[in-house]
Structures are given as structure tokens and as C-alpha cells.
Amino acid sequence: HLPEPRTMTDATPPYNVTQLEHTVEFIGRQNAASKRRIRWVFNAAPSDGSAPHQHELVFTWSVSSGKQDITLDGANVSFSQQKGRSVFNEKVQRRGAKPDLRIVCTTAIPSGSPPDFVLYELLVDEIPYRCCPVAPNGQGRQEVYMGGSAGDMRPPQSILDITDPGRFEGAGGPDYV
């Protein structure tokens, strides 16, 4: 069971995070889609103004064998195997290191969701990576989180709408974090 997450209304996060790069590769040998490599690169700077540190988090998932491997800055931090698993929702264990990281991914777009449904999410200190500002030398764009909501009958837009319904609504944008 995961610890109680921070809410989006909490005070300034302990780390200022900026996006550098996010990529998804399909790397299966016989069927490319059977194995995915999801990579997030970001800067994390303590709120005290210290220099930022660049981090690279890579999640490799073989859908057919169920093998799941996580590396952070080139070092293996987790390996597991659960064949048939269609949702991955795990905190990256870092022995007290900050910021906190959680990977939330799924293998398929749920029925009724749009084709641009977000399958792969990284939460940095419980803030969606894609809602964090983009570093000046970074690739990508900062998004405002607009998820599906049971209240207005919108279909899920991200795996986070299924694992953490309504929690991130409105996160992101130029005045966020």
C-alpha cells in the first residue's frame, strides 16, 4: 500500500522539478509493442536554492513476460516479474533520497477513452511530470492536467484518472509549481 500522497494544495514542494525529456520506445525483439522502454529526464533542485541535479529514470516493461525493470541514473533500483499485469503503480525505492518518485503505467487505452490517453505517468513528489515546468533546454511542454471525471461523465484521459481519480485536476500551467 502506498503512503498517503500530498495534495495539490500543499505548500511549495520540497524540490523544484523541471522537465528535460520524456520518450517511449517499443523495443520487443519479435513484436516491438511487446516491450516498452519509458524514459523521463528531469532536473530536481531543493527549494532552498541549491543547484539542480539531473536525473534519468527508465522503466522497461516486457508485456509478454511480465518483467519490469527500473533504473535511476544508470543504477538498477527495482526488478520484478508479474505476468499478466496490465497496470504498474509503484513507488521507486530510494532509501531516503528525494524527491519521491512513483511510476504509474498501463499497457492499453481503456474502452471509451480518447486515442491520446496518457498510458505512462511519472509522479515527482506526487506531482505529474508533465505538469512540471519545462527547463529552458528541455523538450516537451508543461500541461494543465485535465482528466476524466465521474462528476461530468468525461472518460479517463490518463491512467491517473483510474488510479487517483480527480486528484490532479487542474494541476500544471505557468503559475503551477
Backbone as CSV, one residue per row, in Angstrom:
resi,resn,N_x,N_y,N_z,CA_x,CA_y,CA_z,C_x,C_y,C_z
1,HIS,0.845,-1.180,0.000,0.000,0.000,0.000,0.888,1.240,0.000
2,LEU,0.532,2.221,-0.820,1.322,3.449,-0.924,0.984,4.397,0.213
3,PRO,1.983,5.215,0.647,1.690,6.197,1.689,0.693,7.234,1.193
4,GLU,0.059,7.934,2.094,-0.900,8.971,1.729,-0.197,10.054,0.913
5,PRO,-0.644,10.333,-0.289,0.046,11.298,-1.149,-0.214,12.739,-0.731
6,ARG,0.687,13.610,-1.172,0.494,15.042,-0.968,-0.708,15.472,-1.791
7,THR,-1.360,16.513,-1.364,-2.449,17.045,-2.173,-1.916,18.185,-3.017
8,MET,-2.628,18.523,-4.065,-2.177,19.579,-4.969,-2.225,20.952,-4.299
9,THR,-2.887,21.073,-3.152,-2.961,22.367,-2.483,-1.877,22.532,-1.425
10,ASP,-1.031,21.515,-1.228,0.055,21.632,-0.258,0.977,22.779,-0.628
11,ALA,1.757,23.213,0.330,2.716,24.300,0.105,3.752,23.889,-0.935
12,THR,4.648,24.801,-1.260,5.687,24.558,-2.253,6.343,23.207,-2.017
13,PRO,6.502,22.402,-3.068,7.120,21.093,-2.891,8.573,21.257,-2.441
14,PRO,9.120,20.235,-1.766,10.489,20.335,-1.275,11.516,20.406,-2.405
15,TYR,11.119,20.048,-3.615,12.015,20.112,-4.768,11.321,20.820,-5.913
16,ASN,12.080,21.648,-6.611,11.594,22.262,-7.839,12.043,21.360,-8.978
17,VAL,11.102,20.872,-9.727,11.388,19.915,-10.794,11.089,20.546,-12.136
18,THR,11.995,20.358,-13.090,11.760,20.806,-14.459,11.970,19.643,-15.411
19,GLN,11.108,19.563,-16.419,11.191,18.518,-17.441,12.372,18.782,-18.384
20,LEU,13.056,17.718,-18.744,14.070,17.805,-19.787,13.671,16.966,-21.003
21,GLU,13.260,15.714,-20.764,12.916,14.844,-21.893,12.077,13.668,-21.416
22,HIS,11.135,13.258,-22.257,10.317,12.070,-21.994,10.186,11.316,-23.309
23,THR,10.567,10.038,-23.302,10.473,9.235,-24.523,9.848,7.878,-24.209
24,VAL,9.203,7.317,-25.222,8.653,5.966,-25.154,9.144,5.238,-26.388
25,GLU,9.776,4.092,-26.165,10.261,3.265,-27.279,9.642,1.882,-27.164
26,PHE,9.312,1.305,-28.307,8.829,-0.070,-28.370,9.986,-0.911,-28.870
27,ILE,10.489,-1.811,-28.005,11.785,-2.452,-28.264,11.749,-3.976,-28.250
28,GLY,10.561,-4.583,-28.358,10.484,-6.041,-28.373,11.218,-6.624,-29.567
29,ARG,11.840,-7.782,-29.394,12.630,-8.403,-30.473,11.772,-8.847,-31.652
30,GLN,10.745,-9.656,-31.386,9.909,-10.162,-32.478,8.696,-9.271,-32.715
31,ASN,8.124,-8.736,-31.661,6.983,-7.832,-31.761,7.351,-6.581,-30.962
32,ALA,7.655,-5.504,-31.637,8.157,-4.290,-30.982,7.255,-3.838,-29.841
33,ALA,5.930,-3.944,-29.994,4.996,-3.452,-28.981,4.975,-4.305,-27.711
34,SER,5.614,-5.466,-27.729,5.571,-6.348,-26.567,6.513,-5.908,-25.444
35,LYS,7.408,-4.976,-25.729,8.333,-4.479,-24.706,8.483,-2.979,-24.876
36,ARG,8.362,-2.251,-23.765,8.415,-0.788,-23.820,9.540,-0.269,-22.928
37,ARG,10.189,0.776,-23.382,11.164,1.500,-22.569,10.663,2.933,-22.446
38,ILE,10.302,3.311,-21.220,9.773,4.642,-20.955,10.841,5.392,-20.157
39,ARG,11.198,6.572,-20.641,12.325,7.315,-20.061,11.903,8.742,-19.742
40,TRP,12.236,9.165,-18.522,11.998,10.536,-18.089,13.339,11.125,-17.651
41,VAL,13.668,12.312,-18.132,14.868,13.024,-17.695,14.402,14.354,-17.120
42,PHE,14.896,14.687,-15.936,14.437,15.903,-15.278,15.531,16.473,-14.383
43,ASN,15.392,17.762,-14.093,16.235,18.421,-13.095,15.430,18.515,-11.812
44,ALA,16.093,18.285,-10.679,15.459,18.454,-9.374,16.383,19.314,-8.525
45,ALA,15.836,20.429,-8.048,16.608,21.339,-7.203,15.872,21.523,-5.885
46,PRO,16.577,21.407,-4.760,15.924,21.665,-3.475,15.365,23.088,-3.452
47,SER,14.260,23.276,-2.750,13.629,24.598,-2.668,14.518,25.639,-2.001
48,ASP,15.600,25.183,-1.343,16.494,26.129,-0.665,17.415,26.871,-1.627
49,GLY,17.266,26.621,-2.942,18.070,27.329,-3.932,19.357,26.619,-4.329
50,SER,19.623,25.437,-3.774,20.807,24.675,-4.159,20.756,24.333,-5.645
51,ALA,21.899,23.990,-6.197,21.995,23.663,-7.619,21.150,22.430,-7.953
52,PRO,20.530,22.432,-9.139,19.728,21.270,-9.536,20.611,20.076,-9.908
53,HIS,20.021,18.897,-9.752,20.677,17.659,-10.155,19.848,17.039,-11.271
54,GLN,20.502,16.617,-12.337,19.798,15.953,-13.436,19.639,14.479,-13.116
55,HIS,18.452,13.943,-13.384,18.165,12.529,-13.150,17.548,11.916,-14.397
56,GLU,17.841,10.634,-14.597,17.246,9.861,-15.680,16.604,8.622,-15.067
57,LEU,15.297,8.505,-15.238,14.551,7.352,-14.746,14.061,6.570,-15.957
58,VAL,14.368,5.266,-15.986,13.972,4.421,-17.113,13.181,3.227,-16.580
59,PHE,11.992,3.043,-17.149,11.145,1.905,-16.810,11.033,1.032,-18.051
60,THR,11.494,-0.194,-17.951,11.421,-1.139,-19.064,10.423,-2.224,-18.680
61,TRP,9.430,-2.451,-19.553,8.333,-3.360,-19.243,8.109,-4.312,-20.404
62,SER,8.337,-5.602,-20.159,8.007,-6.632,-21.139,6.591,-7.098,-20.843
63,VAL,5.677,-6.731,-21.722,4.272,-7.073,-21.515,4.066,-8.583,-21.597
64,SER,4.798,-9.249,-22.477,4.594,-10.697,-22.651,5.152,-11.511,-21.483
65,SER,6.350,-11.190,-20.985,6.934,-11.970,-19.881,6.577,-11.398,-18.510
66,GLY,6.139,-10.135,-18.476,5.814,-9.500,-17.203,6.997,-8.898,-16.478
67,LYS,8.184,-8.930,-17.079,9.374,-8.376,-16.427,9.291,-6.845,-16.417
68,GLN,9.608,-6.276,-15.250,9.585,-4.825,-15.064,10.887,-4.417,-14.392
69,ASP,11.597,-3.502,-15.038,12.912,-3.091,-14.556,12.947,-1.570,-14.466
70,ILE,13.444,-1.051,-13.340,13.566,0.396,-13.156,15.021,0.726,-12.889
71,THR,15.554,1.685,-13.658,16.886,2.205,-13.385,16.779,3.706,-13.140
72,LEU,17.603,4.193,-12.235,17.677,5.614,-11.936,19.135,6.020,-12.029
73,ASP,19.406,6.966,-12.902,20.762,7.450,-13.129,21.717,6.293,-13.435
74,GLY,21.218,5.316,-14.204,22.029,4.190,-14.653,22.121,3.028,-13.681
75,ALA,21.626,3.180,-12.462,21.693,2.104,-11.466,20.336,1.421,-11.349
76,ASN,20.344,0.092,-11.313,19.105,-0.660,-11.164,18.562,-0.450,-9.761
77,VAL,17.299,-0.012,-9.664,16.682,0.191,-8.352,15.539,-0.778,-8.083
78,SER,15.061,-1.459,-9.138,13.963,-2.397,-8.934,13.863,-3.349,-10.119
79,PHE,13.551,-4.606,-9.797,13.240,-5.586,-10.828,12.145,-6.474,-10.268
80,SER,11.116,-6.715,-11.076,10.060,-7.635,-10.671,9.517,-8.326,-11.913
81,GLN,8.747,-9.362,-11.676,8.110,-10.067,-12.788,6.721,-10.485,-12.366
82,GLN,5.719,-9.947,-13.064,4.324,-10.290,-12.803,3.622,-10.426,-14.144
83,LYS,3.615,-11.618,-14.655,2.978,-11.879,-15.941,1.483,-11.586,-15.857
84,GLY,0.963,-10.955,-16.903,-0.452,-10.648,-16.968,-0.832,-9.324,-16.325
85,ARG,0.109,-8.658,-15.717,-0.163,-7.365,-15.070,-0.387,-6.301,-16.134
86,SER,-1.503,-5.572,-16.046,-1.791,-4.545,-17.050,-1.630,-3.127,-16.506
87,VAL,-1.495,-2.986,-15.175,-1.270,-1.680,-14.562,-0.066,-1.797,-13.634
88,PHE,0.845,-0.843,-13.749,2.020,-0.766,-12.879,1.882,0.528,-12.084
89,ASN,1.903,0.438,-10.752,1.757,1.606,-9.884,2.672,1.387,-8.693
90,GLU,3.907,1.862,-8.799,4.905,1.579,-7.777,5.738,2.803,-7.449
91,LYS,6.025,2.956,-6.164,6.947,3.982,-5.714,8.370,3.465,-5.942
92,VAL,9.239,4.341,-6.420,10.640,3.968,-6.630,11.343,4.054,-5.280
93,GLN,11.862,2.915,-4.814,12.530,2.863,-3.509,13.925,3.463,-3.623
94,ARG,14.189,4.519,-2.817,15.455,5.243,-2.930,16.157,5.459,-1.607
95,ARG,15.797,4.772,-0.543,16.460,4.877,0.769,16.626,6.313,1.247
96,GLY,15.518,7.012,1.365,15.530,8.357,1.918,15.901,9.464,0.956
97,ALA,16.286,9.131,-0.264,16.643,10.157,-1.248,15.386,10.899,-1.698
98,LYS,15.568,12.120,-2.086,14.462,12.957,-2.553,14.765,13.451,-3.956
99,PRO,13.801,13.820,-4.750,12.366,13.799,-4.484,11.797,12.386,-4.581
100,ASP,10.584,12.207,-4.035,9.889,10.930,-4.139,9.445,10.726,-5.580
101,LEU,9.540,9.486,-6.055,9.161,9.154,-7.435,8.174,7.994,-7.416
102,ARG,7.151,8.091,-8.257,6.186,6.997,-8.420,5.866,6.864,-9.893
103,ILE,5.926,5.648,-10.386,5.617,5.347,-11.783,4.223,4.721,-11.833
104,VAL,3.377,5.259,-12.723,2.028,4.724,-12.917,1.836,4.533,-14.420
105,CYS,1.706,3.282,-14.845,1.600,2.971,-16.278,0.561,1.883,-16.514
106,THR,0.079,1.838,-17.749,-0.813,0.759,-18.159,-0.430,0.333,-19.573
107,THR,-0.869,-0.848,-19.950,-0.491,-1.394,-21.257,-1.452,-1.027,-22.373
108,ALA,-2.661,-0.576,-22.029,-3.656,-0.336,-23.077,-4.584,0.818,-22.720
109,ILE,-5.118,1.442,-23.738,-6.086,2.522,-23.567,-7.439,1.895,-23.205
110,PRO,-8.058,2.348,-22.111,-9.361,1.789,-21.726,-10.444,2.097,-22.763
111,SER,-11.391,1.228,-22.873,-12.515,1.413,-23.783,-13.215,2.730,-23.489
112,GLY,-13.499,3.492,-24.535,-14.195,4.760,-24.394,-13.294,5.955,-24.159
113,SER,-12.002,5.719,-23.925,-11.061,6.829,-23.711,-10.535,7.324,-25.048
114,PRO,-10.048,8.566,-25.095,-9.546,9.115,-26.357,-8.239,8.452,-26.786
115,PRO,-7.918,8.533,-28.072,-6.689,7.911,-28.568,-5.419,8.508,-27.965
116,ASP,-5.490,9.748,-27.449,-4.304,10.354,-26.836,-4.267,10.127,-25.313
117,PHE,-4.999,9.112,-24.837,-4.957,8.710,-23.430,-3.500,8.548,-23.003
118,VAL,-3.152,9.077,-21.830,-1.767,9.012,-21.350,-1.557,7.694,-20.602
119,LEU,-0.773,6.804,-21.223,-0.502,5.480,-20.673,0.581,5.483,-19.602
120,TYR,1.533,6.423,-19.689,2.738,6.386,-18.854,2.874,7.695,-18.081
121,GLU,2.829,7.613,-16.763,2.931,8.799,-15.916,4.047,8.607,-14.887
122,LEU,4.754,9.686,-14.625,5.717,9.746,-13.530,5.234,10.824,-12.578
123,LEU,5.175,10.500,-11.305,4.842,11.480,-10.283,6.123,11.804,-9.524
124,VAL,6.460,13.091,-9.462,7.643,13.557,-8.743,7.126,14.353,-7.559
125,ASP,7.401,13.858,-6.347,6.789,14.429,-5.144,5.276,14.542,-5.328
126,GLU,4.675,13.506,-5.940,3.231,13.390,-6.188,2.682,14.483,-7.091
127,ILE,3.523,15.027,-7.965,3.099,15.979,-8.988,3.358,15.329,-10.344
128,PRO,2.367,15.287,-11.239,2.613,14.678,-12.552,3.765,15.380,-13.290
129,TYR,4.695,14.577,-13.783,5.866,15.087,-14.510,5.447,16.062,-15.608
130,ARG,4.425,15.702,-16.358,4.021,16.535,-17.493,3.405,17.870,-17.071
131,CYS,3.102,18.028,-15.772,2.587,19.294,-15.254,3.702,20.185,-14.711
132,CYS,4.919,19.667,-14.639,6.061,20.449,-14.167,6.557,21.355,-15.292
133,PRO,7.167,22.487,-14.952,7.700,23.373,-15.993,8.776,22.673,-16.820
134,VAL,8.930,23.116,-18.047,9.972,22.580,-18.926,11.222,23.429,-18.731
135,ALA,12.366,22.783,-18.552,13.637,23.501,-18.411,13.924,24.252,-19.706
136,PRO,14.680,25.363,-19.640,14.988,26.134,-20.852,15.586,25.279,-21.982
137,ASN,16.386,24.277,-21.628,16.980,23.407,-22.633,16.206,22.096,-22.794
138,GLY,14.992,22.030,-22.214,14.212,20.799,-22.237,13.327,20.665,-23.461
139,GLN,12.848,19.433,-23.654,11.917,19.131,-24.733,10.569,18.834,-24.107
140,GLY,9.513,19.141,-24.801,8.174,18.873,-24.279,7.458,20.166,-23.968
141,ARG,6.353,20.025,-23.240,5.600,21.213,-22.852,4.911,20.939,-21.524
142,GLN,4.754,22.007,-20.754,4.041,21.901,-19.491,2.550,21.873,-19.796
143,GLU,1.856,20.933,-19.188,0.428,20.784,-19.427,-0.369,21.123,-18.178
144,VAL,-1.585,21.528,-18.387,-2.550,21.630,-17.301,-3.296,20.306,-17.302
145,TYR,-3.359,19.654,-16.154,-3.995,18.344,-16.073,-5.503,18.486,-16.201
146,MET,-6.042,17.879,-17.236,-7.487,17.871,-17.474,-7.913,16.420,-17.608
147,GLY,-8.211,15.809,-16.501,-8.555,14.400,-16.507,-10.027,14.147,-16.693
148,GLY,-10.349,12.868,-16.801,-11.745,12.455,-16.849,-12.319,12.505,-15.452
149,SER,-13.588,12.751,-15.358,-14.214,12.907,-14.053,-15.581,12.243,-14.073
150,ALA,-15.851,11.491,-13.037,-17.160,10.840,-12.952,-18.270,11.881,-12.824
151,GLY,-17.959,13.042,-12.214,-18.961,14.071,-11.998,-19.516,14.648,-13.279
152,ASP,-18.682,14.816,-14.306,-19.183,15.388,-15.556,-19.162,14.363,-16.700
153,MET,-18.941,13.107,-16.349,-19.034,11.986,-17.287,-17.981,12.001,-18.392
154,ARG,-16.874,12.718,-18.198,-15.785,12.650,-19.181,-15.059,11.321,-19.017
155,PRO,-14.650,10.704,-20.123,-13.911,9.450,-20.000,-12.506,9.712,-19.457
156,PRO,-11.854,8.703,-18.903,-10.488,8.879,-18.406,-9.561,9.393,-19.516
157,GLN,-8.686,10.341,-19.158,-7.716,10.915,-20.095,-6.319,10.374,-19.834
158,SER,-6.114,9.770,-18.659,-4.804,9.295,-18.220,-4.999,8.125,-17.267
159,ILE,-3.970,7.314,-17.125,-4.006,6.234,-16.141,-4.234,6.803,-14.735
160,LEU,-3.820,8.050,-14.495,-4.030,8.663,-13.176,-5.511,8.871,-12.869
161,ASP,-6.349,9.008,-13.891,-7.789,9.144,-13.666,-8.389,7.847,-13.130
162,ILE,-7.683,6.754,-13.327,-8.146,5.448,-12.854,-7.544,5.127,-11.486
163,THR,-6.231,5.386,-11.322,-5.563,5.067,-10.054,-5.791,6.126,-8.977
164,ASP,-5.929,7.388,-9.371,-6.079,8.508,-8.431,-7.186,9.441,-8.941
165,PRO,-8.438,8.990,-9.052,-9.480,9.778,-9.702,-9.679,11.164,-9.083
166,GLY,-9.684,12.191,-9.955,-9.950,13.561,-9.563,-8.829,14.269,-8.815
167,ARG,-7.794,13.570,-8.454,-6.749,14.116,-7.584,-5.906,15.212,-8.226
168,PHE,-5.650,15.128,-9.507,-4.720,16.056,-10.153,-5.419,17.092,-11.027
169,GLU,-6.723,17.117,-11.007,-7.482,18.026,-11.859,-6.998,19.465,-11.696
170,GLY,-6.627,20.097,-12.815,-6.184,21.491,-12.823,-4.724,21.689,-12.498
171,ALA,-3.980,20.637,-12.179,-2.548,20.785,-11.898,-1.822,21.214,-13.180
172,GLY,-0.800,22.001,-13.024,0.019,22.421,-14.166,-0.278,23.842,-14.587
173,GLY,0.360,24.267,-15.669,0.202,25.629,-16.172,1.310,26.530,-15.661
174,PRO,1.425,27.734,-16.223,2.538,28.606,-15.907,2.636,29.063,-14.451
175,ASP,1.526,29.090,-13.728,1.559,29.536,-12.332,1.627,28.373,-11.337
176,TYR,1.808,27.164,-11.863,1.789,25.977,-11.013,3.212,25.539,-10.724
177,VAL,3.513,25.264,-9.488,4.814,24.786,-9.001,5.919,25.726,-9.382
